Tab-separated table of C-alpha atoms in Angstrom:
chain	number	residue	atom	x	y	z
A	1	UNK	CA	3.758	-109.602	-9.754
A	2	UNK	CA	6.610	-111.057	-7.315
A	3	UNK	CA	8.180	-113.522	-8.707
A	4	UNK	CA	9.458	-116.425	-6.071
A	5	UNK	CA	12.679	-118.785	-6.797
A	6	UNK	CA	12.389	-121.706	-8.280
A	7	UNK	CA	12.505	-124.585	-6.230
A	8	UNK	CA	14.461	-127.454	-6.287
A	9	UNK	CA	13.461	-130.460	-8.720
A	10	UNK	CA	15.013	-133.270	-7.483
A	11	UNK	CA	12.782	-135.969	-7.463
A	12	UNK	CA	11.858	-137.478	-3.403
A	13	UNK	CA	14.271	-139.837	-2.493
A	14	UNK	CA	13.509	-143.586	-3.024
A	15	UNK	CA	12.459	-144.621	0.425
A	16	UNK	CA	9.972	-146.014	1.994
A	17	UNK	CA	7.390	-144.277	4.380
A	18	UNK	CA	7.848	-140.972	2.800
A	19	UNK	CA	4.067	-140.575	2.793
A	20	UNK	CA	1.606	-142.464	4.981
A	21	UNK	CA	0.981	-145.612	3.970
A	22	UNK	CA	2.607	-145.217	0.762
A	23	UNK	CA	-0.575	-145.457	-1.401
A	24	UNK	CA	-1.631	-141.608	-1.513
A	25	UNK	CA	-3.821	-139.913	-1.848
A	26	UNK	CA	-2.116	-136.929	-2.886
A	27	UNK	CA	-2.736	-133.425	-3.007
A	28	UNK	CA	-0.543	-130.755	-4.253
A	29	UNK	CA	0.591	-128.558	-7.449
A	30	UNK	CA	2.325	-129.626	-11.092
A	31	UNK	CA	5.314	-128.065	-11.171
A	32	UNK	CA	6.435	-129.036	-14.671
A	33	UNK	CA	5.283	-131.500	-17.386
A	34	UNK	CA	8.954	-133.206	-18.011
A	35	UNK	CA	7.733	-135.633	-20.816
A	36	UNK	CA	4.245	-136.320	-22.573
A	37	UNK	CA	3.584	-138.565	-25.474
A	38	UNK	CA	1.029	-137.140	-27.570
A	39	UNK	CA	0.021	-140.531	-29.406
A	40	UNK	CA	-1.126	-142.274	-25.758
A	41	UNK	CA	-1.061	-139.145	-23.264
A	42	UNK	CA	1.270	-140.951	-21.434
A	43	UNK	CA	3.093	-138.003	-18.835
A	44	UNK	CA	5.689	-137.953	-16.397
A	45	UNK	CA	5.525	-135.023	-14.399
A	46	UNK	CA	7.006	-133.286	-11.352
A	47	UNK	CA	4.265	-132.406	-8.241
A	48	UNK	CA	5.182	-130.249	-5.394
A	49	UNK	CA	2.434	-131.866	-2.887
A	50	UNK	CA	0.851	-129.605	0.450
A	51	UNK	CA	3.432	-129.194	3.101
A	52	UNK	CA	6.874	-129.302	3.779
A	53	UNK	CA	7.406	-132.324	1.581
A	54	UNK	CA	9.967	-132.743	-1.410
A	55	UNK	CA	8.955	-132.425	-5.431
A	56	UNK	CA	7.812	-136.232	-6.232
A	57	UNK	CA	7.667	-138.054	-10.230
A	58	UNK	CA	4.183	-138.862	-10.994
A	59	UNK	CA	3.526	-140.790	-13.956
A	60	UNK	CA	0.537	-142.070	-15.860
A	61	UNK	CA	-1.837	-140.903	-19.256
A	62	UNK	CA	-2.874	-137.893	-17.859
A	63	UNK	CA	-2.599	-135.883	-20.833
A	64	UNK	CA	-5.159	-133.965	-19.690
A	65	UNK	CA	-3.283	-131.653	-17.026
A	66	UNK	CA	-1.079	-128.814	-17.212
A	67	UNK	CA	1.600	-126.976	-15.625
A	68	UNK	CA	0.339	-124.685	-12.073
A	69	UNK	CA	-2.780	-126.977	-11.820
A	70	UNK	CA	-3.846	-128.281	-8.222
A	71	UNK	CA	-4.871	-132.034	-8.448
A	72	UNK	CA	-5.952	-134.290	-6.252
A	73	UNK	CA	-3.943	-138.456	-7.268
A	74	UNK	CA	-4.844	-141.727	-6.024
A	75	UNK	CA	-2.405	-144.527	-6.812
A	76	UNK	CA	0.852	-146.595	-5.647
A	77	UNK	CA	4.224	-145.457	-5.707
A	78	UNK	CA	7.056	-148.285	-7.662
A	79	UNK	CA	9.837	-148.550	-8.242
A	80	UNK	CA	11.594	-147.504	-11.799
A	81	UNK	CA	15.157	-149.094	-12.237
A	82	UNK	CA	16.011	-146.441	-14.021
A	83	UNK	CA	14.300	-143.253	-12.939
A	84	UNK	CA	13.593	-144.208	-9.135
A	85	UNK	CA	10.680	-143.883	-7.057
A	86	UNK	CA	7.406	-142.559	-8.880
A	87	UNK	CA	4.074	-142.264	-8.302
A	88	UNK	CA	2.140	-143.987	-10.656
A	89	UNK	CA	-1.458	-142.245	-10.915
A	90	UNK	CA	-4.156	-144.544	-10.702
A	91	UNK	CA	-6.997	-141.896	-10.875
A	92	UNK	CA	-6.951	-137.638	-10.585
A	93	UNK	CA	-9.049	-134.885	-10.170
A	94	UNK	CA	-8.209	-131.804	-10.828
A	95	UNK	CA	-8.638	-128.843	-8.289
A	96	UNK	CA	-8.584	-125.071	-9.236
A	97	UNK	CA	-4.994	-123.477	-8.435
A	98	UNK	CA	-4.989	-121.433	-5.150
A	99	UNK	CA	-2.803	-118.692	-5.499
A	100	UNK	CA	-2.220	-116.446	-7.654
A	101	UNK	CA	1.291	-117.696	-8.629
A	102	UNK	CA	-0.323	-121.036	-9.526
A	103	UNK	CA	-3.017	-119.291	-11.772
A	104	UNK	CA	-0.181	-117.302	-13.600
A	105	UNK	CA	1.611	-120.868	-14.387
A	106	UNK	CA	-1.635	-122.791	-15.463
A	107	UNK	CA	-2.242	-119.752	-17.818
A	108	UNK	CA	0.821	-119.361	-19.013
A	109	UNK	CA	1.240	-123.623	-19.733
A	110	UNK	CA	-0.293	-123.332	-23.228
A	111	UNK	CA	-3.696	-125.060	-22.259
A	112	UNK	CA	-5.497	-122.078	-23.292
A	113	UNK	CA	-5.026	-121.206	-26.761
A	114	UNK	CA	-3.649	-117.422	-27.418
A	115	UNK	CA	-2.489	-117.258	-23.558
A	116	UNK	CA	1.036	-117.241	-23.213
A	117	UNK	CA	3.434	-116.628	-20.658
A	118	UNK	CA	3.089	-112.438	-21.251
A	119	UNK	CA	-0.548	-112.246	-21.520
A	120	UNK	CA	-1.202	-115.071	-18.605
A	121	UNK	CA	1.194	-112.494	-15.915
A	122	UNK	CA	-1.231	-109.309	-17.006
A	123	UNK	CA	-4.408	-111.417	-16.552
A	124	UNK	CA	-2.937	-112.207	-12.770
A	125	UNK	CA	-1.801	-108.908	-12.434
A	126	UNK	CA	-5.680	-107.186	-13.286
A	127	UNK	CA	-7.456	-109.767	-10.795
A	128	UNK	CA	-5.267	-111.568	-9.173
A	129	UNK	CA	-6.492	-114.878	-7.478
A	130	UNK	CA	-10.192	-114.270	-9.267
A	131	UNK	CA	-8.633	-114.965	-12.663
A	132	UNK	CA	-10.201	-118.145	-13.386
A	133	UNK	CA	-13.401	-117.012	-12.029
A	134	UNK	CA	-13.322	-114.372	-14.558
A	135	UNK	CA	-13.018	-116.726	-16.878
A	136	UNK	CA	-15.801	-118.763	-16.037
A	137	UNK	CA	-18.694	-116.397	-15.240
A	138	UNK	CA	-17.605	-113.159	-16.901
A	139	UNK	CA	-14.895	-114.069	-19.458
A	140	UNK	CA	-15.991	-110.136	-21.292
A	141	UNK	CA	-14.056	-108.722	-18.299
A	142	UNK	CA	-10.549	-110.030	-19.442
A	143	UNK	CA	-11.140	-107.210	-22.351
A	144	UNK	CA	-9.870	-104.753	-19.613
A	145	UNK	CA	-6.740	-106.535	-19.710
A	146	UNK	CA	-3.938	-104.329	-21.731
A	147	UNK	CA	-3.384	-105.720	-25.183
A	148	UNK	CA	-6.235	-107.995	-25.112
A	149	UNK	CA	-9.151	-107.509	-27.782
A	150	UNK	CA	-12.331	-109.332	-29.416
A	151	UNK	CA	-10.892	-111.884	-31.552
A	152	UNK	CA	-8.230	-113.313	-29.044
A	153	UNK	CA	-11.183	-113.311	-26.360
A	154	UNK	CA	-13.300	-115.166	-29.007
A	155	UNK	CA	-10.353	-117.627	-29.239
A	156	UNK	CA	-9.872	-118.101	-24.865
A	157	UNK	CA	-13.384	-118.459	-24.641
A	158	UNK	CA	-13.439	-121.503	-27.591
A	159	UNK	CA	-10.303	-122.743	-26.033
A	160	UNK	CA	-11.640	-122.619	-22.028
A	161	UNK	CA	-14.763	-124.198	-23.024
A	162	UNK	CA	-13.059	-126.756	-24.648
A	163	UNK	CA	-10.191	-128.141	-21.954
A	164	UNK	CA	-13.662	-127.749	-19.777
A	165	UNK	CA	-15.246	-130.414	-21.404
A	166	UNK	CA	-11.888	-132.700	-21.048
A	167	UNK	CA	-12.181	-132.217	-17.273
A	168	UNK	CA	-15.931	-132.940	-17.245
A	169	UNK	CA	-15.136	-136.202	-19.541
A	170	UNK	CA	-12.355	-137.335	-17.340
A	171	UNK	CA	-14.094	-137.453	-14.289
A	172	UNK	CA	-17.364	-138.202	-15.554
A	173	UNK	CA	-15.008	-141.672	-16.790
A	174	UNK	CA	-13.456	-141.848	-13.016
A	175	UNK	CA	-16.523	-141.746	-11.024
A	176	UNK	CA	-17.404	-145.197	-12.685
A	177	UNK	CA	-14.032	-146.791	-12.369
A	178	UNK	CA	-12.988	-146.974	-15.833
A	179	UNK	CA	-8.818	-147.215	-15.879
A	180	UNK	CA	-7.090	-143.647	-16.619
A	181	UNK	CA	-5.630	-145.488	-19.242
A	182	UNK	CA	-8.959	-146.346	-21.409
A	183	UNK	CA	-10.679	-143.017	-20.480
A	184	UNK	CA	-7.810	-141.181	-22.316
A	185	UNK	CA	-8.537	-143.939	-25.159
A	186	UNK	CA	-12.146	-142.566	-24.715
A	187	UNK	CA	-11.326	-139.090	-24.635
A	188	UNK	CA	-8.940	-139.176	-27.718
A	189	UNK	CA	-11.678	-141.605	-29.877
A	190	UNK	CA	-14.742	-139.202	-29.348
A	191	UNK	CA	-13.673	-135.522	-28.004
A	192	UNK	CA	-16.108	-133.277	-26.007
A	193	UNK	CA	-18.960	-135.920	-27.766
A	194	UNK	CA	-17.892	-138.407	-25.394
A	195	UNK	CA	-20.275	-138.565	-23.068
A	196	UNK	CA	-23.321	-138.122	-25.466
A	197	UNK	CA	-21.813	-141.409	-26.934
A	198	UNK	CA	-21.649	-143.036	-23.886
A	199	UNK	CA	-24.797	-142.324	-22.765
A	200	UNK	CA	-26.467	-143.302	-25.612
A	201	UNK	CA	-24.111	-146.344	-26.708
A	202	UNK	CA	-21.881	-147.550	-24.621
A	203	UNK	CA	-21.084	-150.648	-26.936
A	204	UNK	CA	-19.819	-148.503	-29.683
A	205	UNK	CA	-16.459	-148.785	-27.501
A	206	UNK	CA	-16.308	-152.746	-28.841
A	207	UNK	CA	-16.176	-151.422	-32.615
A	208	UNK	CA	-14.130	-147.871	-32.004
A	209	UNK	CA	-11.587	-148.426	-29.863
A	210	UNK	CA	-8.599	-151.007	-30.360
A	211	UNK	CA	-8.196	-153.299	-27.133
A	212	UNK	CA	-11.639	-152.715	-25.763
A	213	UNK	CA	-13.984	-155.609	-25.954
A	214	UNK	CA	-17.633	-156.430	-25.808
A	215	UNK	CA	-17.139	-157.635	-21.914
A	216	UNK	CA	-15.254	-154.502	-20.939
A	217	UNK	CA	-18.099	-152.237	-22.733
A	218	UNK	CA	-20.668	-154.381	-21.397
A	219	UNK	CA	-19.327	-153.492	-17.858
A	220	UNK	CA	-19.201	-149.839	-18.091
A	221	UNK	CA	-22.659	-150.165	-19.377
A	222	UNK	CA	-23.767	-151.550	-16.940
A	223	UNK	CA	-22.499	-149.409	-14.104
A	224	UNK	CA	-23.497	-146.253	-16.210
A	225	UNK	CA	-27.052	-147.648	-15.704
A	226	UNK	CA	-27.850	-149.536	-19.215
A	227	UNK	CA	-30.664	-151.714	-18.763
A	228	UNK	CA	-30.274	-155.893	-19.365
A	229	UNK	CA	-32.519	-155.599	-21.912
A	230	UNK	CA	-31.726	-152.696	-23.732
A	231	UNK	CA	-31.759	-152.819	-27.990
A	232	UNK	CA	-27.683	-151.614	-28.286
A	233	UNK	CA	-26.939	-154.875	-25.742
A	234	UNK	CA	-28.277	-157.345	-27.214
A	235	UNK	CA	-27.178	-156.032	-30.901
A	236	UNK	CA	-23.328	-155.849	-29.430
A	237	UNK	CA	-24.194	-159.485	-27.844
A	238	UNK	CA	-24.951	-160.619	-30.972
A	239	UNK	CA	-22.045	-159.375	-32.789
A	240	UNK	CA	-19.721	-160.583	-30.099
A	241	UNK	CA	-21.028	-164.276	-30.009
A	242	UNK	CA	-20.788	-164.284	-34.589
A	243	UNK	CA	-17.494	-162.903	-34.477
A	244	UNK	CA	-16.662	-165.165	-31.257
A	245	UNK	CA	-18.048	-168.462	-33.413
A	246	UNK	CA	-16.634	-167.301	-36.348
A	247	UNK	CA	-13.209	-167.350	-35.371
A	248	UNK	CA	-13.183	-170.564	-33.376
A	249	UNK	CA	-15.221	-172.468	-35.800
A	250	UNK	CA	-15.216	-170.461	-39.085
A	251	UNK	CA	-18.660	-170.425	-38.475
A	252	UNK	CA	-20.345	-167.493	-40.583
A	253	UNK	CA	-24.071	-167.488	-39.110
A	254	UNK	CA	-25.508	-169.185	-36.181
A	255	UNK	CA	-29.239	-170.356	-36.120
Protein backbone atom coordinates (compact mmCIF):
# COMPACT_ATOMS: atom_id res chain seq x y z
CA UNK A 1 0.00 0.00 0.00
CA UNK A 2 1.21 3.83 -0.30
CA UNK A 3 3.05 4.66 2.24
CA UNK A 4 2.67 8.61 3.38
CA UNK A 5 5.63 10.65 5.25
CA UNK A 6 5.85 10.78 8.53
CA UNK A 7 4.73 13.75 10.10
CA UNK A 8 6.23 15.95 12.32
CA UNK A 9 6.27 15.09 16.22
CA UNK A 10 6.81 18.06 17.87
CA UNK A 11 4.62 18.34 20.60
CA UNK A 12 1.75 21.69 20.23
CA UNK A 13 3.23 24.60 21.49
CA UNK A 14 2.51 25.63 25.14
CA UNK A 15 -0.14 28.24 24.66
CA UNK A 16 -3.18 28.95 25.58
CA UNK A 17 -6.43 28.75 23.40
CA UNK A 18 -5.01 26.20 21.14
CA UNK A 19 -8.28 24.28 21.42
CA UNK A 20 -11.63 25.70 22.49
CA UNK A 21 -11.96 26.15 25.81
CA UNK A 22 -8.97 24.29 26.65
CA UNK A 23 -10.74 21.32 28.36
CA UNK A 24 -11.30 18.93 25.21
CA UNK A 25 -12.91 16.88 24.23
CA UNK A 26 -10.68 15.46 21.81
CA UNK A 27 -10.87 13.42 18.89
CA UNK A 28 -8.14 12.22 16.76
CA UNK A 29 -5.44 9.28 16.09
CA UNK A 30 -2.27 7.83 18.39
CA UNK A 31 0.51 8.40 16.57
CA UNK A 32 3.08 6.73 18.82
CA UNK A 33 3.16 5.33 22.40
CA UNK A 34 6.53 7.34 23.58
CA UNK A 35 6.60 5.82 27.17
CA UNK A 36 4.33 3.23 29.14
CA UNK A 37 4.95 1.81 32.53
CA UNK A 38 3.83 -1.61 32.65
CA UNK A 39 3.54 -1.84 36.62
CA UNK A 40 0.66 1.21 36.68
CA UNK A 41 -0.22 1.64 32.80
CA UNK A 42 0.80 4.93 33.17
CA UNK A 43 1.40 6.32 29.11
CA UNK A 44 2.51 9.32 27.54
CA UNK A 45 1.66 9.36 24.09
CA UNK A 46 1.64 11.51 20.95
CA UNK A 47 -2.17 12.18 19.22
CA UNK A 48 -2.54 13.72 15.89
CA UNK A 49 -6.28 15.13 16.62
CA UNK A 50 -9.07 15.85 13.39
CA UNK A 51 -8.04 18.83 11.41
CA UNK A 52 -5.36 20.96 10.63
CA UNK A 53 -4.10 20.98 14.19
CA UNK A 54 -0.46 20.09 15.49
CA UNK A 55 0.60 16.45 17.20
CA UNK A 56 -0.34 17.13 21.08
CA UNK A 57 1.29 14.91 24.51
CA UNK A 58 -1.46 13.13 26.14
CA UNK A 59 -0.78 11.52 29.28
CA UNK A 60 -2.59 9.33 31.75
CA UNK A 61 -2.95 5.14 32.65
CA UNK A 62 -4.28 4.29 29.55
CA UNK A 63 -2.45 1.22 29.09
CA UNK A 64 -5.08 0.00 27.31
CA UNK A 65 -4.52 1.77 23.77
CA UNK A 66 -2.26 1.29 21.01
CA UNK A 67 -0.53 2.83 18.24
CA UNK A 68 -3.13 3.85 14.83
CA UNK A 69 -6.17 3.70 17.24
CA UNK A 70 -8.93 6.55 16.93
CA UNK A 71 -10.03 7.69 20.49
CA UNK A 72 -12.21 9.92 21.65
CA UNK A 73 -10.31 12.05 25.43
CA UNK A 74 -11.97 14.12 27.88
CA UNK A 75 -9.69 15.97 30.29
CA UNK A 76 -7.56 19.31 31.04
CA UNK A 77 -4.49 20.26 29.52
CA UNK A 78 -1.31 21.42 32.42
CA UNK A 79 1.37 22.38 32.46
CA UNK A 80 4.69 20.00 32.86
CA UNK A 81 7.89 22.05 33.87
CA UNK A 82 9.71 19.84 32.21
CA UNK A 83 7.96 18.36 29.21
CA UNK A 84 5.45 21.36 28.44
CA UNK A 85 1.93 21.44 27.69
CA UNK A 86 0.05 17.95 27.89
CA UNK A 87 -3.12 16.73 27.92
CA UNK A 88 -3.83 14.89 30.81
CA UNK A 89 -6.71 12.23 29.99
CA UNK A 90 -9.37 12.25 32.35
CA UNK A 91 -11.55 9.57 30.58
CA UNK A 92 -11.29 7.79 26.70
CA UNK A 93 -13.10 5.84 24.45
CA UNK A 94 -11.80 4.27 21.91
CA UNK A 95 -13.14 4.58 18.23
CA UNK A 96 -12.33 2.10 15.35
CA UNK A 97 -9.43 3.59 13.00
CA UNK A 98 -10.83 5.09 9.72
CA UNK A 99 -8.52 4.53 7.12
CA UNK A 100 -6.80 2.10 6.03
CA UNK A 101 -3.37 3.56 6.99
CA UNK A 102 -4.63 3.73 10.59
CA UNK A 103 -5.77 -0.01 10.52
CA UNK A 104 -2.25 -1.04 9.14
CA UNK A 105 -0.60 0.87 12.32
CA UNK A 106 -3.09 -0.50 15.03
CA UNK A 107 -2.24 -4.00 13.53
CA UNK A 108 1.04 -3.69 13.23
CA UNK A 109 1.40 -2.02 17.22
CA UNK A 110 1.75 -5.49 18.80
CA UNK A 111 -1.84 -5.49 20.43
CA UNK A 112 -2.67 -8.50 18.58
CA UNK A 113 -0.53 -11.31 19.31
CA UNK A 114 1.30 -12.97 16.06
CA UNK A 115 0.49 -9.62 13.98
CA UNK A 116 3.41 -7.76 13.23
CA UNK A 117 4.34 -5.03 11.15
CA UNK A 118 4.66 -7.62 7.80
CA UNK A 119 1.63 -9.57 8.35
CA UNK A 120 -0.57 -6.33 9.61
CA UNK A 121 0.46 -4.44 5.74
CA UNK A 122 -0.88 -7.88 3.84
CA UNK A 123 -4.05 -7.98 6.01
CA UNK A 124 -4.64 -4.09 4.74
CA UNK A 125 -3.53 -4.88 1.52
CA UNK A 126 -6.37 -8.11 1.03
CA UNK A 127 -9.33 -5.82 2.45
CA UNK A 128 -8.34 -2.74 2.94
CA UNK A 129 -10.49 -0.45 5.27
CA UNK A 130 -12.82 -3.78 6.16
CA UNK A 131 -9.90 -5.29 8.05
CA UNK A 132 -11.19 -5.04 11.42
CA UNK A 133 -14.54 -6.02 10.34
CA UNK A 134 -13.05 -9.14 9.15
CA UNK A 135 -11.87 -9.63 12.22
CA UNK A 136 -14.87 -9.30 14.08
CA UNK A 137 -17.59 -11.14 12.12
CA UNK A 138 -15.58 -13.43 9.85
CA UNK A 139 -12.06 -13.69 11.36
CA UNK A 140 -11.82 -17.44 8.93
CA UNK A 141 -11.44 -14.97 6.02
CA UNK A 142 -7.93 -13.61 7.10
CA UNK A 143 -6.83 -17.41 6.05
CA UNK A 144 -6.82 -15.94 2.44
CA UNK A 145 -4.18 -13.74 3.54
CA UNK A 146 -0.58 -15.03 2.06
CA UNK A 147 1.43 -16.72 4.75
CA UNK A 148 -1.28 -16.89 7.18
CA UNK A 149 -2.52 -20.46 8.44
CA UNK A 150 -4.68 -22.27 11.30
CA UNK A 151 -2.61 -22.01 14.27
CA UNK A 152 -1.59 -18.23 13.95
CA UNK A 153 -5.46 -17.56 13.21
CA UNK A 154 -6.20 -19.64 16.39
CA UNK A 155 -3.72 -17.30 18.17
CA UNK A 156 -5.42 -13.56 16.52
CA UNK A 157 -8.63 -14.83 17.31
CA UNK A 158 -7.52 -15.63 21.32
CA UNK A 159 -5.62 -12.44 21.19
CA UNK A 160 -8.70 -10.09 19.49
CA UNK A 161 -11.08 -11.51 21.84
CA UNK A 162 -9.03 -10.75 24.53
CA UNK A 163 -7.92 -6.76 24.06
CA UNK A 164 -11.96 -6.88 23.30
CA UNK A 165 -12.79 -7.57 26.63
CA UNK A 166 -10.21 -4.68 27.92
CA UNK A 167 -12.23 -2.20 25.84
CA UNK A 168 -15.59 -3.55 27.07
CA UNK A 169 -14.06 -3.37 30.84
CA UNK A 170 -12.78 0.09 30.38
CA UNK A 171 -15.76 1.66 29.39
CA UNK A 172 -18.08 -0.43 31.15
CA UNK A 173 -15.72 1.36 34.37
CA UNK A 174 -16.18 4.99 32.56
CA UNK A 175 -19.80 5.05 32.07
CA UNK A 176 -20.06 5.03 35.99
CA UNK A 177 -17.40 7.56 36.70
CA UNK A 178 -14.85 5.51 38.25
CA UNK A 179 -11.19 7.49 37.80
CA UNK A 180 -9.03 6.03 34.73
CA UNK A 181 -6.66 5.59 37.29
CA UNK A 182 -8.61 2.85 39.57
CA UNK A 183 -10.28 1.19 36.51
CA UNK A 184 -6.74 0.24 35.26
CA UNK A 185 -6.25 -0.93 39.08
CA UNK A 186 -9.51 -2.89 38.27
CA UNK A 187 -8.54 -4.10 35.05
CA UNK A 188 -4.99 -5.30 36.13
CA UNK A 189 -6.56 -7.02 39.69
CA UNK A 190 -9.29 -9.15 37.84
CA UNK A 191 -8.69 -9.40 33.84
CA UNK A 192 -11.59 -10.07 31.36
CA UNK A 193 -13.46 -11.44 34.94
CA UNK A 194 -13.87 -7.99 35.87
CA UNK A 195 -17.07 -7.25 35.35
CA UNK A 196 -18.56 -10.65 36.55
CA UNK A 197 -16.81 -9.51 39.85
CA UNK A 198 -18.26 -6.37 39.87
CA UNK A 199 -21.49 -7.30 39.25
CA UNK A 200 -21.67 -9.74 41.67
CA UNK A 201 -19.34 -8.05 44.45
CA UNK A 202 -18.48 -4.89 44.19
CA UNK A 203 -16.94 -4.80 47.82
CA UNK A 204 -14.34 -7.31 46.98
CA UNK A 205 -12.47 -4.00 45.69
CA UNK A 206 -12.02 -3.06 49.74
CA UNK A 207 -10.00 -6.47 50.27
CA UNK A 208 -8.20 -6.77 46.55
CA UNK A 209 -7.05 -3.73 45.65
CA UNK A 210 -4.41 -1.52 47.64
CA UNK A 211 -5.79 2.18 48.13
CA UNK A 212 -9.40 1.37 47.56
CA UNK A 213 -11.60 1.53 50.57
CA UNK A 214 -14.93 0.36 51.82
CA UNK A 215 -16.46 4.09 51.03
CA UNK A 216 -15.02 4.20 47.53
CA UNK A 217 -16.46 0.48 46.83
CA UNK A 218 -19.52 1.33 48.52
CA UNK A 219 -19.97 4.19 45.92
CA UNK A 220 -19.44 2.34 42.80
CA UNK A 221 -21.88 -0.05 44.24
CA UNK A 222 -24.13 1.94 44.53
CA UNK A 223 -24.19 3.64 41.16
CA UNK A 224 -23.80 0.10 39.51
CA UNK A 225 -27.27 -0.48 41.09
CA UNK A 226 -26.45 -2.59 44.46
CA UNK A 227 -29.31 -2.50 46.63
CA UNK A 228 -29.02 -0.80 50.50
CA UNK A 229 -29.75 -3.88 51.76
CA UNK A 230 -27.95 -6.26 49.91
CA UNK A 231 -25.95 -9.43 51.95
CA UNK A 232 -22.15 -8.37 50.36
CA UNK A 233 -22.98 -4.56 51.95
CA UNK A 234 -23.65 -5.11 55.00
CA UNK A 235 -20.82 -8.01 55.34
CA UNK A 236 -18.14 -5.23 53.88
CA UNK A 237 -19.96 -2.71 56.49
CA UNK A 238 -19.22 -4.87 59.03
CA UNK A 239 -15.71 -5.51 58.28
CA UNK A 240 -15.06 -1.85 57.74
CA UNK A 241 -16.55 -0.63 61.15
CA UNK A 242 -14.16 -3.96 63.19
CA UNK A 243 -11.21 -3.03 61.39
CA UNK A 244 -12.21 0.84 61.78
CA UNK A 245 -12.67 0.15 65.87
CA UNK A 246 -9.93 -1.97 65.95
CA UNK A 247 -7.41 0.35 64.99
CA UNK A 248 -8.60 3.39 66.90
CA UNK A 249 -9.39 1.54 70.00
CA UNK A 250 -7.65 -1.88 69.73
CA UNK A 251 -10.95 -3.01 69.99
CA UNK A 252 -11.17 -6.76 68.65
CA UNK A 253 -15.14 -7.35 68.59
CA UNK A 254 -17.93 -4.99 68.98
CA UNK A 255 -21.32 -6.09 70.59
Amino acid sequence: MTRHPRKNHRPAPAQSGLFPGDAGPIVGVIERIRFRAEDTGYTVLLLQPDGELPVITAVGPLSSLREGERVHLEGEWKDHPRFGRQFQVRSFQPLAPTTAEGIEKFLASGAIKRIGPALAARIVARYGEESLDVLDTNPRRLLDVPGLGEKTLEDIIESWKSLSEVKEVMLYLQQYDIPLHLSEKIFRAYGAASLSILREDPYRLATDIYGVGFRTADRIARQIGLPEDAPQRIEAGLHYLLSQQAESSGDVYLP
